[in-house]
XYZ file of C-alpha atoms in Angstrom:
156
model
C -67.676 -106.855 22.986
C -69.897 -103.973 22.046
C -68.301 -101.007 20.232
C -71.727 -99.137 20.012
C -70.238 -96.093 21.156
C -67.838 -96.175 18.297
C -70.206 -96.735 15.774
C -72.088 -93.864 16.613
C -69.235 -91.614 16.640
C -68.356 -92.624 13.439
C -71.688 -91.787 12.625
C -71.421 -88.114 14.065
C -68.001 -88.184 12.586
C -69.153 -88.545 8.621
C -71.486 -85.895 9.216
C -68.970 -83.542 10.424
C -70.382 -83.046 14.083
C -67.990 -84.364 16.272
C -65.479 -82.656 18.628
C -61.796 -82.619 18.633
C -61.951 -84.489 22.164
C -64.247 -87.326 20.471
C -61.820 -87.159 17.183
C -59.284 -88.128 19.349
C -60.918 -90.819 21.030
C -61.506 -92.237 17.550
C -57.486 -92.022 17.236
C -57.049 -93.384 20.089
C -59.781 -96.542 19.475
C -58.243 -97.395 16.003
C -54.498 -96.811 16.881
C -54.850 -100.106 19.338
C -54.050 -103.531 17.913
C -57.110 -105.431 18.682
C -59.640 -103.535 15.942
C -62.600 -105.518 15.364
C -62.899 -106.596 11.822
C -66.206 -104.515 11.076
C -64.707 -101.577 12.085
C -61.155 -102.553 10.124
C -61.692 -100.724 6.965
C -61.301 -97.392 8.591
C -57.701 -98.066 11.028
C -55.926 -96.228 8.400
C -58.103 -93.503 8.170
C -57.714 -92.603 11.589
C -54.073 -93.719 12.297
C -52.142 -92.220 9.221
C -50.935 -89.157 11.049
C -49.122 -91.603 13.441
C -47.815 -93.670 10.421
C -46.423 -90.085 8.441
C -44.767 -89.340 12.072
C -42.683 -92.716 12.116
C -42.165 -92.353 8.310
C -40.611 -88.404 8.459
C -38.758 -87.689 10.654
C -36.118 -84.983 10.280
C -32.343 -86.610 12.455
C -30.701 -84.264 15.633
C -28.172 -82.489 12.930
C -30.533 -81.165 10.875
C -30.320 -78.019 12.076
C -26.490 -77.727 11.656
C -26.164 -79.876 8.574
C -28.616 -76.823 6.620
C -26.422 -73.795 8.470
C -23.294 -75.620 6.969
C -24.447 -75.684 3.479
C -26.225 -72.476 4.258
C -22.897 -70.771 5.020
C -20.760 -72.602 2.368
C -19.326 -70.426 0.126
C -19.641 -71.166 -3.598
C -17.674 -69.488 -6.126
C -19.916 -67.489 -8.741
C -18.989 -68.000 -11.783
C -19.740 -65.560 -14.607
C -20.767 -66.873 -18.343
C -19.557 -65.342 -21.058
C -21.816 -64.798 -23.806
C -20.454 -64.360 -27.523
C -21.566 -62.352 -30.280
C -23.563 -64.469 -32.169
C -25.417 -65.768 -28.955
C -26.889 -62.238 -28.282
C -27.301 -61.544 -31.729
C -29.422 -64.925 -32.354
C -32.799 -63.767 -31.486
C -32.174 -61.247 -34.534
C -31.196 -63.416 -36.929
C -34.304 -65.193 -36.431
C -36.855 -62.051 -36.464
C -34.684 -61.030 -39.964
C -35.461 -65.039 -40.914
C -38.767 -64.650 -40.543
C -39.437 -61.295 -42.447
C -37.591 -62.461 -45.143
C -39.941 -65.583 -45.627
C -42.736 -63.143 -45.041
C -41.594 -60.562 -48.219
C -41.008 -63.694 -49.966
C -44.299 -65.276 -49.661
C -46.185 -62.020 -50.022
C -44.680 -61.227 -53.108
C -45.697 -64.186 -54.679
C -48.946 -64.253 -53.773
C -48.944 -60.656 -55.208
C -47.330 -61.951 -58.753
C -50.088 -64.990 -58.397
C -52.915 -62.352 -57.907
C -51.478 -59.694 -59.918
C -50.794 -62.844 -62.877
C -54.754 -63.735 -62.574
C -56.667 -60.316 -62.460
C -54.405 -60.039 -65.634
C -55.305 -62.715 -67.267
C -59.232 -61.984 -66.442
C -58.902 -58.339 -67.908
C -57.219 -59.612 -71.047
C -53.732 -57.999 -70.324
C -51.448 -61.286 -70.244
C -49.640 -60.553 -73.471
C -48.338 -57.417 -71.969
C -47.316 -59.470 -68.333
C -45.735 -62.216 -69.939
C -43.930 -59.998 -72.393
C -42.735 -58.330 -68.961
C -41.897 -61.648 -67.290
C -40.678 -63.491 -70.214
C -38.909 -61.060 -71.857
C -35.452 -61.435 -73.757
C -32.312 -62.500 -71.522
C -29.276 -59.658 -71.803
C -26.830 -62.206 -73.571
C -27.809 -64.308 -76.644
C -28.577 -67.628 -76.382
C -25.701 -68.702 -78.891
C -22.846 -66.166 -77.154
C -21.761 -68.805 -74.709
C -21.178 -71.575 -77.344
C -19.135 -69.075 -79.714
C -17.164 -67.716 -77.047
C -16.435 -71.534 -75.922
C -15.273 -72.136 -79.455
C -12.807 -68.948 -79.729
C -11.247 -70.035 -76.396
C -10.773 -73.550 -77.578
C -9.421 -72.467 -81.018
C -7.479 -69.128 -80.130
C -8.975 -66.931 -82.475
C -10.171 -63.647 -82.021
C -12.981 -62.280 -84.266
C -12.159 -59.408 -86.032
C -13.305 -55.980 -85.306
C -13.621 -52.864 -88.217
């Protein structure tokens, strides 16, 4: 059999220059069982609407089933929200100053430690940094020993 005529509307059809009417004829053509097998490749081009159709296809009760859960009433229910939840975004903004102060202030020791150093004032800096502790480093060991012992030292 000769399916000239479909071949050419194929033709028109790639370049976009066919008709609904002739569209529909292609339908129509490829939605029959008997498809030759030149003309095969393209069946599911033209018959996929009718395919999706079978596929979905919403039952009777549709309608009613969606009004019924439509109309359903659910209880609300409210959440209760603590202290510390609200609070939380907070604790993290005071989180991450408090790393920021901390890191700036040691790159300004760092910097401050090295322009120091390059002017020829790091006697005075480490005399500030390392100076003496406020107890001597022998108090703790004779205050251990006066606790073991029980004596008191004397006082004029």
């Amino acid at each position: 059999m000769n399916y000239q005529y479909i071949e050419q509307l194929l033709e028109r059809y790639w370049q976009c220059e066919t008709t609904v009417e002739e569209e529909k004829i292609l339908r129509t053509f490829f939605s029959q069982k008997d498809v030759p097998a030149a003309l095969l490749p393209y069946k599911d081009l033209f018959t996929y609407e009718q395919q999706e159709r079978e596929e979905v296809a919403l039952g009777d009760d549709f309608d009613s089933r969606m009004m019924e859960l439509i109309n359903e009433p659910t209880p609300v229910k409210a959440r209760t929200i603590k202290l510390t939840e609200r609070l939380k975004p907070l604790f993290k903004a005071a989180a991450v100053v408090a790393i920021i102060l901390t890191l700036g202030n040691a790159v300004q020791m760092a910097f401050l430690h090295e322009t120091a150093a390059t002017q020829g004032e790091i006697a005075v800096i480490e005399q500030n940094i390392d100076g003496p502790s406020v107890a001597k480093a022998d108090s703790a060991r004779i205050d251990t020993l006066n606790a073991i012992t029980g004596d008191v030292p004397f006082i004029k």
